[in-house]
Coordinates of C-alpha atoms (C1' of nucleotides) in Angstrom, one line a residue:
Chain A
M1 CA -0.1 0.0 0.1
S2 CA 2.8 2.3 -0.8
I3 CA 1.9 5.6 -2.3
T4 CA 3.8 7.4 -5.2
Q5 CA 5.9 10.4 -4.3
Q6 CA 3.7 12.5 -6.3
E7 CA 0.6 11.4 -4.4
A8 CA 2.4 12.0 -1.1
S9 CA 3.1 15.6 -2.4
F10 CA -0.3 16.1 -3.4
I11 CA -1.5 15.3 0.0
R12 CA 1.0 17.7 1.5
G13 CA -0.2 20.3 -1.0
L14 CA 3.2 21.1 -2.4
Q15 CA 5.0 20.9 -5.7
A16 CA 6.0 17.5 -6.7
D17 CA 9.5 18.6 -7.2
M18 CA 9.9 19.8 -3.5
V19 CA 9.8 16.3 -2.1
Q20 CA 13.1 15.6 -3.8
N21 CA 14.5 19.2 -3.2
P22 CA 17.1 18.5 -0.4
V23 CA 17.1 22.2 0.6
Y24 CA 13.4 22.2 1.0
T25 CA 13.2 19.0 2.9
G26 CA 16.3 19.5 4.8
V27 CA 15.7 23.1 6.1
E28 CA 12.0 22.4 6.7
R29 CA 12.9 19.4 9.0
A30 CA 15.5 21.4 10.8
I31 CA 13.2 24.2 11.5
L32 CA 10.5 21.8 12.5
E33 CA 12.9 20.1 14.9
Q34 CA 14.1 23.4 16.2
R35 CA 17.7 22.9 15.0
L36 CA 17.5 26.3 13.1
P37 CA 16.4 29.0 15.5
P38 CA 14.1 31.8 14.3
G39 CA 16.0 34.7 12.6
M40 CA 18.8 32.6 11.6
R41 CA 20.5 33.8 8.2
L42 CA 20.3 31.3 5.4
A43 CA 22.9 32.2 2.9
E44 CA 22.3 30.7 -0.6
T45 CA 25.9 29.7 -1.1
D46 CA 26.2 28.0 2.2
L47 CA 23.1 25.9 1.6
A48 CA 24.2 25.1 -2.0
E49 CA 27.7 23.9 -0.7
F50 CA 26.0 21.9 2.1
Y51 CA 23.5 20.1 0.0
G52 CA 25.8 19.8 -3.0
V53 CA 23.5 21.5 -5.4
S54 CA 23.5 24.7 -7.3
R55 CA 22.0 28.0 -6.2
T56 CA 19.0 27.3 -8.5
I57 CA 17.8 24.5 -6.3
V58 CA 18.6 26.6 -3.2
R59 CA 16.3 29.4 -4.5
T60 CA 13.3 27.2 -5.3
G61 CA 13.6 25.5 -2.1
L62 CA 13.8 28.8 -0.1
Q63 CA 10.9 30.0 -2.1
A64 CA 8.7 27.2 -1.2
L65 CA 9.5 27.6 2.5
A66 CA 8.8 31.2 2.3
H67 CA 5.4 30.4 1.0
S68 CA 4.8 28.2 4.1
H69 CA 6.0 31.2 6.3
L70 CA 9.0 29.0 7.6
V71 CA 11.5 31.5 5.9
T72 CA 11.4 35.0 5.4
L73 CA 12.7 36.3 2.1
R74 CA 13.8 40.1 1.9
P75 CA 14.8 41.4 -1.5
N76 CA 18.4 41.8 -1.9
R77 CA 19.0 40.5 1.6
G78 CA 18.3 36.8 1.2
A79 CA 16.7 34.4 3.4
S80 CA 16.3 33.8 7.2
V81 CA 14.3 31.4 9.2
A82 CA 11.1 33.2 10.0
N83 CA 10.7 35.1 13.2
P84 CA 7.0 35.2 14.0
S85 CA 5.9 38.1 15.7
P86 CA 3.6 37.8 19.0
R87 CA 0.7 38.9 16.8
E88 CA 1.4 36.3 14.2
A89 CA 1.8 33.7 16.8
R90 CA -1.5 34.6 18.4
E91 CA -3.2 34.5 15.1
V92 CA -1.7 31.1 14.2
F93 CA -3.1 29.6 17.2
E94 CA -6.4 31.3 16.9
A95 CA -6.7 30.0 13.3
R96 CA -5.8 26.5 14.7
E97 CA -8.5 26.7 17.2
L98 CA -10.8 27.5 14.6
L99 CA -10.0 24.7 12.3
E100 CA -8.6 21.8 14.2
P101 CA -11.5 21.1 16.5
R102 CA -13.8 20.9 13.6
S103 CA -11.3 18.7 11.7
A104 CA -11.1 16.3 14.8
R105 CA -14.9 16.1 14.7
E106 CA -14.9 15.1 11.2
A107 CA -12.0 12.7 11.8
A108 CA -13.7 11.0 14.6
M109 CA -16.7 10.3 12.2
R110 CA -14.5 8.8 9.6
A111 CA -11.6 7.1 11.6
G112 CA -11.3 3.5 10.6
R113 CA -9.3 0.6 12.2
A114 CA -6.1 1.4 10.0
D115 CA -6.3 5.1 11.0
V116 CA -6.3 4.2 14.6
R117 CA -3.5 1.9 14.3
A118 CA -1.4 4.4 12.4
L119 CA -2.1 6.9 15.1
R120 CA -1.1 4.8 18.0
A121 CA 2.0 3.8 16.2
H122 CA 2.7 7.6 15.7
A123 CA 2.1 8.2 19.5
Q124 CA 4.5 5.4 20.3
E125 CA 7.0 7.1 18.2
E126 CA 6.5 10.4 20.0
H127 CA 6.9 8.7 23.2
D128 CA 10.1 7.2 22.2
A129 CA 11.5 10.5 21.1
M130 CA 10.6 12.0 24.4
R131 CA 12.1 9.1 26.4
D132 CA 15.3 9.6 24.3
N133 CA 15.3 13.3 25.1
E134 CA 15.3 14.1 21.4
S135 CA 13.0 17.1 22.1
G136 CA 13.3 18.4 18.4
R137 CA 12.2 15.2 17.0
A138 CA 9.3 14.9 19.6
L139 CA 8.2 18.4 18.7
R140 CA 8.1 17.6 14.9
L141 CA 6.3 14.2 15.6
S142 CA 3.8 16.0 17.8
G143 CA 3.0 18.4 15.1
R144 CA 2.8 15.7 12.5
F145 CA 0.1 14.0 14.8
H146 CA -2.1 17.0 14.3
V147 CA -1.7 17.0 10.5
M148 CA -2.5 13.2 10.6
I149 CA -5.8 13.8 12.2
A150 CA -6.6 16.5 9.6
Q151 CA -5.8 14.1 6.9
I152 CA -8.2 11.5 8.4
A153 CA -10.9 14.1 8.2
N154 CA -10.6 13.7 4.5
Q155 CA -10.7 17.4 3.7
R156 CA -7.4 18.1 1.8
T157 CA -7.9 21.8 1.5
I158 CA -8.3 22.4 5.2
A159 CA -5.7 19.6 6.0
E160 CA -3.1 21.8 4.1
M161 CA -4.0 24.9 6.0
I162 CA -3.6 23.0 9.2
E163 CA -0.4 21.6 8.2
N164 CA 0.9 25.0 7.5
L165 CA -0.2 26.4 10.7
V166 CA 1.3 23.4 12.6
S167 CA 4.8 24.0 10.9
R168 CA 4.7 27.6 12.0
S169 CA 3.7 26.5 15.4
S170 CA 7.3 25.0 15.8
L171 CA 8.8 28.4 15.3
I172 CA 6.3 30.0 17.6
I173 CA 7.1 27.4 20.3
A174 CA 10.9 28.1 19.9
L175 CA 10.3 31.8 20.5
Y176 CA 7.5 32.0 23.1
W177 CA 7.1 28.7 24.9
T178 CA 7.4 28.9 28.7
R179 CA 7.1 25.4 30.1
S180 CA 9.9 23.0 30.3
S181 CA 8.0 19.9 29.3
T182 CA 5.6 18.9 26.6
R183 CA 4.5 16.0 28.6
C184 CA 0.7 17.1 28.4
D185 CA 0.9 16.2 24.7
E186 CA 1.2 12.5 25.4
G187 CA -1.9 12.4 27.5
C188 CA -3.9 14.6 25.2
H189 CA -2.8 12.7 22.0
N190 CA -3.8 9.4 23.7
A191 CA -7.2 10.7 24.8
L192 CA -7.9 12.0 21.3
I193 CA -7.0 8.7 19.8
D194 CA -9.4 6.9 22.1
A195 CA -12.1 9.2 21.2
L196 CA -11.5 8.7 17.5
E197 CA -11.5 5.0 18.2
R198 CA -15.0 5.2 19.6
N199 CA -16.0 7.5 16.9
D200 CA -17.0 10.1 19.5
A201 CA -17.1 13.2 17.3
T202 CA -18.2 15.7 20.1
E203 CA -15.5 14.3 22.6
A204 CA -12.9 14.5 19.9
E205 CA -13.8 18.1 18.9
E206 CA -13.7 19.1 22.7
L207 CA -10.5 17.3 23.4
M208 CA -8.8 18.9 20.4
R209 CA -10.1 22.3 21.5
S210 CA -8.9 22.1 25.0
H211 CA -5.6 20.7 23.9
L212 CA -5.0 23.7 21.7
V213 CA -6.2 26.1 24.3
E214 CA -3.7 24.4 26.6
L215 CA -0.9 24.9 24.1
H216 CA -1.9 28.5 23.4
S217 CA -1.9 29.4 27.1
A218 CA 1.7 28.1 27.6
L219 CA 2.9 30.9 25.3
R220 CA 4.2 34.2 26.8
F221 CA 4.5 37.1 24.5
D222 CA 5.8 39.7 26.9
V223 CA 9.3 39.4 25.6
G224 CA 8.9 42.7 23.6
D225 CA 9.2 43.1 19.8
T226 CA 11.6 40.5 18.7
S227 CA 11.3 41.6 15.0
N228 CA 15.0 42.3 14.8
L229 CA 17.1 39.9 16.9
T230 CA 18.5 38.3 13.9
L231 CA 21.7 37.8 15.8
K232 CA 20.8 37.9 19.4
D233 CA 19.4 34.6 19.1
M234 CA 22.8 32.9 18.6
L235 CA 24.3 34.5 21.5
G236 CA 23.7 31.8 24.1
D237 CA 20.8 32.8 26.2
Y238 CA 18.6 30.7 24.1
T239 CA 17.2 27.6 25.6
M240 CA 15.5 24.9 23.6
P241 CA 12.2 24.4 25.1
G242 CA 11.0 20.8 26.1
Chain B
M1 CA -2.0 57.2 3.6
S2 CA -0.1 55.1 0.9
I3 CA 1.5 52.1 1.9
T4 CA 4.7 50.6 0.7
Q5 CA 4.9 47.7 -1.6
Q6 CA 6.5 45.7 0.9
E7 CA 3.6 46.3 3.3
A8 CA 1.0 45.6 0.6
S9 CA 2.6 42.4 -0.2
F10 CA 2.9 41.5 3.5
I11 CA -1.0 42.1 3.7
R12 CA -1.4 39.9 0.7
G13 CA 1.1 37.4 2.3
L14 CA 3.3 36.8 -0.6
Q15 CA 7.0 37.4 -1.2
A16 CA 7.9 41.1 -1.6
D17 CA 9.3 40.3 -5.2
M18 CA 6.2 38.9 -6.4
V19 CA 4.3 42.2 -6.6
Q20 CA 6.7 43.3 -9.2
N21 CA 7.0 40.1 -11.0
P22 CA 5.1 40.7 -14.2
V23 CA 4.5 37.0 -14.8
Y24 CA 2.9 36.5 -11.4
T25 CA 0.7 39.7 -11.4
G26 CA -0.2 39.3 -15.1
V27 CA -1.1 35.5 -15.1
E28 CA -2.8 35.8 -11.6
R29 CA -4.9 38.6 -12.9
A30 CA -5.9 36.9 -16.2
I31 CA -6.9 33.7 -14.2
L32 CA -9.1 35.9 -11.7
E33 CA -10.6 37.4 -14.8
Q34 CA -11.2 34.2 -16.5
R35 CA -9.2 35.2 -19.5
L36 CA -7.1 32.1 -19.0
P37 CA -9.2 29.0 -18.9
P38 CA -8.6 26.1 -16.4
G39 CA -6.1 23.6 -17.9
M40 CA -4.7 26.0 -20.4
R41 CA -1.0 25.4 -21.0
L42 CA 1.5 27.9 -19.8
A43 CA 4.8 27.4 -21.7
E44 CA 7.7 29.2 -20.2
T45 CA 9.1 30.6 -23.3
D46 CA 5.9 32.0 -24.4
L47 CA 5.4 33.9 -21.1
A48 CA 9.1 34.9 -21.0
E49 CA 8.8 36.5 -24.5
F50 CA 5.2 37.9 -23.7
Y51 CA 6.5 39.7 -20.7
G52 CA 10.0 40.5 -21.9
V53 CA 11.7 38.8 -19.2
S54 CA 13.9 35.6 -18.9
R55 CA 12.7 32.3 -18.0
T56 CA 14.1 32.6 -14.5
I57 CA 11.5 35.2 -13.6
V58 CA 8.8 33.2 -15.4
R59 CA 9.5 30.2 -13.3
T60 CA 9.5 32.0 -9.9
G61 CA 6.2 33.5 -10.9
L62 CA 4.7 30.3 -11.9
Q63 CA 6.1 28.5 -8.8
A64 CA 4.3 31.2 -6.6
L65 CA 1.2 30.8 -8.6
A66 CA 1.4 27.0 -8.0
H67 CA 1.7 27.6 -4.2
S68 CA -1.8 29.6 -4.5
H69 CA -3.1 26.5 -6.4
L70 CA -3.9 28.8 -9.5
V71 CA -1.3 27.0 -11.5
T72 CA -0.3 23.2 -11.7
L73 CA 3.2 22.3 -12.0
R74 CA 4.0 18.9 -13.3
P75 CA 7.6 17.7 -13.4
N76 CA 9.2 17.8 -16.8
R77 CA 5.8 18.8 -18.2
G78 CA 5.5 22.4 -17.3
A79 CA 2.8 24.6 -16.1
S80 CA -1.0 24.9 -16.8
V81 CA -3.8 26.8 -15.3
A82 CA -5.2 24.8 -12.6
N83 CA -8.1 22.5 -13.2
P84 CA -9.7 22.1 -9.7
S85 CA -11.6 18.8 -9.4
P86 CA -15.4 18.7 -8.2
R87 CA -13.8 17.5 -4.8
E88 CA -11.5 20.5 -4.6
A89 CA -14.2 22.9 -5.6
R90 CA -16.5 21.5 -2.9
E91 CA -13.6 21.6 -0.4
V92 CA -12.8 25.2 -1.1
F93 CA -16.3 26.4 -0.6
E94 CA -16.8 24.4 2.5
A95 CA -13.6 26.0 3.8
R96 CA -14.9 29.5 2.9
E97 CA -18.1 28.6 4.6
L98 CA -16.1 27.8 7.7
L99 CA -13.7 30.9 7.7
E100 CA -15.7 33.7 6.1
P101 CA -18.7 34.0 8.2
R102 CA -16.6 34.3 11.3
S103 CA -14.3 36.8 9.5
A104 CA -17.5 39.0 8.6
R105 CA -18.6 38.9 12.2
E106 CA -15.2 40.2 13.5
A107 CA -15.2 42.6 10.5
A108 CA -18.5 43.9 11.6
M109 CA -17.2 44.5 15.2
R110 CA -14.2 46.4 13.8
A111 CA -15.5 48.1 10.8
G112 CA -14.8 51.9 11.0
R113 CA -16.0 54.8 8.7
A114 CA -12.9 54.5 6.5
D115 CA -13.6 50.8 6.0
V116 CA -17.2 51.2 5.1
R117 CA -16.4 54.1 2.6
A118 CA -13.8 51.8 1.0
L119 CA -16.2 49.0 0.6
R120 CA -18.9 51.2 -1.0
A121 CA -16.5 52.5 -3.4
H122 CA -15.5 49.0 -4.2
A123 CA -19.0 47.8 -4.5
Q124 CA -19.6 50.9 -7.0
E125 CA -16.6 49.6 -9.1
E126 CA -18.1 46.1 -9.2
H127 CA -21.4 47.6 -10.2
D128 CA -19.8 49.6 -13.0
A129 CA -18.0 46.6 -14.3
M130 CA -21.0 44.5 -14.5
R131 CA -22.9 47.4 -16.2
D132 CA -20.1 47.5 -18.8
N133 CA -20.4 43.8 -19.3
E134 CA -16.9 43.3 -18.2
S135 CA -17.8 39.9 -16.5
G136 CA -14.1 39.0 -15.9
R137 CA -13.4 42.3 -14.1
A138 CA -16.4 42.0 -12.1
L139 CA -15.8 38.5 -11.0
R140 CA -12.3 39.6 -9.8
L141 CA -13.7 42.6 -8.0
S142 CA -16.3 40.5 -6.3
G143 CA -13.6 38.2 -5.0
R144 CA -11.5 41.1 -3.8
F145 CA -14.7 42.3 -1.9
H146 CA -14.5 39.2 0.2
V147 CA -10.9 39.7 0.8
M148 CA -11.3 43.3 1.9
I149 CA -13.8 42.1 4.5
A150 CA -11.4 39.5 5.7
Q151 CA -8.6 42.3 6.1
I152 CA -11.0 44.4 8.1
A153 CA -11.4 41.6 10.4
N154 CA -7.7 42.3 11.2
Q155 CA -6.6 38.5 11.3
R156 CA -3.8 38.5 8.6
T157 CA -3.3 34.8 8.9
I158 CA -6.9 34.0 8.2
A159 CA -7.3 36.7 5.7
E160 CA -4.5 35.3 3.7
M161 CA -6.2 31.8 3.7
I162 CA -9.4 33.5 2.5
E163 CA -7.6 35.4 -0.2
N164 CA -6.3 32.1 -1.4
L165 CA -9.6 30.4 -1.3
V166 CA -11.3 33.3 -3.1
S167 CA -8.7 33.2 -5.9
R168 CA -9.4 29.4 -6.5
S169 CA -13.1 30.2 -6.6
S170 CA -12.6 32.0 -9.8
L171 CA -11.3 28.8 -11.5
I172 CA -14.2 26.9 -9.9
I173 CA -16.8 29.2 -11.1
A174 CA -15.2 29.0 -14.6
L175 CA -15.6 25.3 -14.5
Y176 CA -18.9 24.7 -12.6
W177 CA -20.9 27.8 -12.6
T178 CA -24.3 27.2 -13.8
R179 CA -26.2 30.6 -13.9
S180 CA -25.8 33.2 -16.4
S181 CA -25.7 36.2 -14.0
T182 CA -23.9 37.0 -10.8
R183 CA -26.5 39.8 -10.1
C184 CA -27.1 38.3 -6.6
D185 CA -23.7 39.4 -5.6
E186 CA -24.6 43.0 -5.8
G187 CA -27.6 42.8 -3.4
C188 CA -25.6 40.5 -1.0
H189 CA -22.4 42.7 -1.0
N190 CA -24.5 45.9 -0.4
A191 CA -26.5 44.2 2.4
L192 CA -23.1 43.1 4.0
I193 CA -21.9 46.6 3.8
D194 CA -24.9 47.8 5.7
A195 CA -24.5 45.3 8.5
L196 CA -20.9 46.2 8.8
E197 CA -21.8 49.9 8.9
R198 CA -24.3 49.2 11.8
N199 CA -21.6 47.0 13.5
D200 CA -24.3 44.2 13.5
A201 CA -21.9 41.3 13.9
T202 CA -24.4 38.5 14.0
E203 CA -26.2 39.9 10.9
A204 CA -23.1 40.2 9.0
E205 CA -22.0 36.6 9.9
E206 CA -25.4 35.2 8.8
L207 CA -25.5 37.4 5.6
M208 CA -22.0 36.0 4.7
R209 CA -22.9 32.4 5.5
S210 CA -26.0 32.7 3.3
H211 CA -24.2 34.5 0.5
L212 CA -21.7 31.6 0.4
V213 CA -24.3 28.9 0.5
E214 CA -26.0 30.6 -2.4
L215 CA -22.8 30.8 -4.3
H216 CA -21.9 27.1 -3.5
S217 CA -25.5 26.1 -4.6
A218 CA -25.1 27.6 -7.9
L219 CA -22.2 25.2 -8.7
R220 CA -23.0 21.8 -10.7
F221 CA -20.6 19.0 -10.4
D222 CA -22.3 16.6 -12.6
V223 CA -19.8 17.1 -15.4
G224 CA -17.9 13.9 -14.7
D225 CA -14.3 13.7 -13.7
T226 CA -12.6 16.6 -15.4
S227 CA -9.0 15.8 -14.2
N228 CA -7.7 15.2 -17.7
L229 CA -9.4 17.6 -20.2
T230 CA -6.2 19.6 -20.5
L231 CA -7.0 20.2 -24.2
K232 CA -10.6 19.7 -24.4
D233 CA -11.2 23.0 -22.9
M234 CA -9.7 24.8 -25.9
L235 CA -12.0 23.0 -28.4
G236 CA -14.8 25.5 -28.5
D237 CA -17.6 24.1 -26.3
Y238 CA -16.5 26.3 -23.5
T239 CA -18.5 29.2 -22.5
M240 CA -17.6 32.0 -20.2
P241 CA -19.9 32.1 -17.2
G242 CA -21.6 35.4 -16.3
Chain C
dA1 C1' 38.2 57.6 20.8
dA2 C1' 34.2 57.9 18.1
dG3 C1' 32.2 58.5 13.8
dA4 C1' 32.2 59.0 8.7
dC5 C1' 33.8 57.6 4.4
dG6 C1' 35.1 54.3 0.9
dA7 C1' 37.0 50.2 -1.2
dA8 C1' 36.7 45.4 -1.2
dA9 C1' 34.3 41.2 -0.2
dA10 C1' 30.2 38.7 0.0
dC11 C1' 25.8 38.0 -1.5
dT12 C1' 21.7 38.1 -4.1
dG13 C1' 19.1 39.0 -8.8
dT14 C1' 18.9 37.8 -13.7
dA15 C1' 20.1 35.9 -18.0
dT16 C1' 21.9 32.5 -20.6
dA17 C1' 24.1 28.0 -21.9
dC18 C1' 23.8 23.4 -21.9
dA19 C1' 21.7 18.8 -20.5
dA20 C1' 17.8 15.9 -20.1
dA21 C1' 13.1 14.7 -20.6
dC22 C1' 9.0 14.7 -23.4
dG23 C1' 6.0 14.7 -27.3
dT24 C1' 5.4 14.4 -32.3
dG25 C1' 5.3 12.7 -36.7
dA26 C1' 7.4 10.1 -40.3
dG27 C1' 8.3 5.5 -42.0
dA28 C1' 8.4 0.6 -41.4
dA29 C1' 6.4 -3.7 -40.1
dG30 C1' 2.3 -6.6 -39.3
Chain D
dC1 C1' -5.1 0.3 -42.3
dT2 C1' -3.3 -0.1 -37.8
dT3 C1' 0.4 -0.1 -34.8
dC4 C1' 5.2 0.2 -33.2
dT5 C1' 9.7 2.5 -33.4
dC6 C1' 12.9 5.8 -33.7
dA7 C1' 14.7 10.3 -34.6
dC8 C1' 14.0 15.2 -34.5
dG9 C1' 12.1 19.4 -32.5
dT10 C1' 10.4 21.5 -28.5
dT11 C1' 10.2 22.3 -23.6
dT12 C1' 11.8 21.8 -19.1
dG13 C1' 15.6 21.2 -15.4
dT14 C1' 20.0 22.7 -13.7
dA15 C1' 24.2 25.0 -13.5
dT16 C1' 27.0 28.9 -14.1
dA17 C1' 28.3 33.6 -15.5
dC18 C1' 27.6 38.3 -14.8
dA19 C1' 25.6 42.4 -12.9
dG20 C1' 23.9 44.9 -9.1
dT21 C1' 23.3 45.5 -4.0
dT22 C1' 24.5 45.0 0.5
dT23 C1' 27.6 44.4 4.2
dT24 C1' 32.0 44.5 6.1
dC25 C1' 36.2 46.4 7.5
dG26 C1' 40.0 49.3 7.4
dT27 C1' 41.2 54.2 7.3
dC28 C1' 40.9 58.7 7.8
dT29 C1' 39.1 62.7 10.0
dT30 C1' 37.4 65.4 13.8

DNA sequence: AAGACGAAAACTGTATACAAACGTGAGAAG
DNA sequence: CTTCTCACGTTTGTATACAGTTTTCGTCTT
């Protein structure tokens, strides 16, 4: 039951080329795993050298990432990892709170045995990553869990939006997260899977809503305007959340 | 009270460069005005020649359009105007029905005197376009009206999603529209402006919802699977809606 | 010592050249 | 007459060269 690359990219809503663009996949993953901090400069030449491709490929990859708001492109000044403002952070979570509960409801109505199995396997992977202290990987998987639910809901258009919002959440968490642990995820996600398994739409919707409110409430925006700390990030007082 | 190009592009949620990429702006506009039919082939060389730029610019523009789902990019096979499936069409309108009513509610709470004035001026433009039988222009302006409301709601993240959905609606209407007139728009839009002027949030939300349901119900999907009529469109039995 | 200026280095923006893939049509075989 | 094959023309994919901009850093002035 393997699917083609083209189909995979269709599900993810991006150009077929991008799945085999090492810059796109590599930088995206590094951002989602918080190995690249917000504001980090992304020089085309460096990326080209690192991935062993020409600047042409680098540019198409960066442009795609810019469309997902994971990278900021300023004319004549190149690319950096996006640095979402408190406002953008709030908006992203508000949008998630609008879209995802409904998506979870729909997913609960449609979830089949295979879906539940895939979700449980995924939750196990999340658990392992947490246990092994791979907080970056755990965060990426945690986001992917939300995307999986959106996909079960079988609304590609909305699933794509959710995927975009979830990706941006990694950056937002890097900037504004206050707690030291994401342990809450584990319980929430398992409860959600249970609701989906029981096809309990109302419960799934409510669990998702409260889960997102919980996440949102763990963000602190009183760090002032961080729009131009392009270098400050790198100077040491930055701690990985989780 | 003029705003910079960069700010304008920020509002629209696209790369700053794109506003001055003639391929992006030109092809986008042509699609929104239904001068380019769904499925139409977009050869890079032709576009480069037409706009007097190199293929480099053409490619970046097409990639951006592909991210907005206005253009489909197939590896080694180039670009064509997107050809949304019935499923995609349904999903786009379902997403609009989820996002826009809430957006209209928020807009009604925030709408100021200047906002209302801008909306009325815009409605007048729409009216003029209809009167002059410029159905393409009327359609584009009609979509832009929805985007304006989303912007008044002051939620850039959601406004951006709505803009994307509205753009795609032009293609969907080109493919699946059944009525000969979009006259209903005029009444609906004016009623919405009135509600916004009165800051009547509930009324605005309800008007937007029914307006979208009205639009959605005017689509007919019983034309079979149109996923591979890349050339059929051009063979003459295609009539512009409106 | 601090700040302004200017040259050089580094980087991005665009065009173009070349390579690879695709599609077409003529011609041969069945 | 139909179908298959192959070569050619066309189109896309990628790398690279060059031009323009920004940034850096040393130097000079105040």
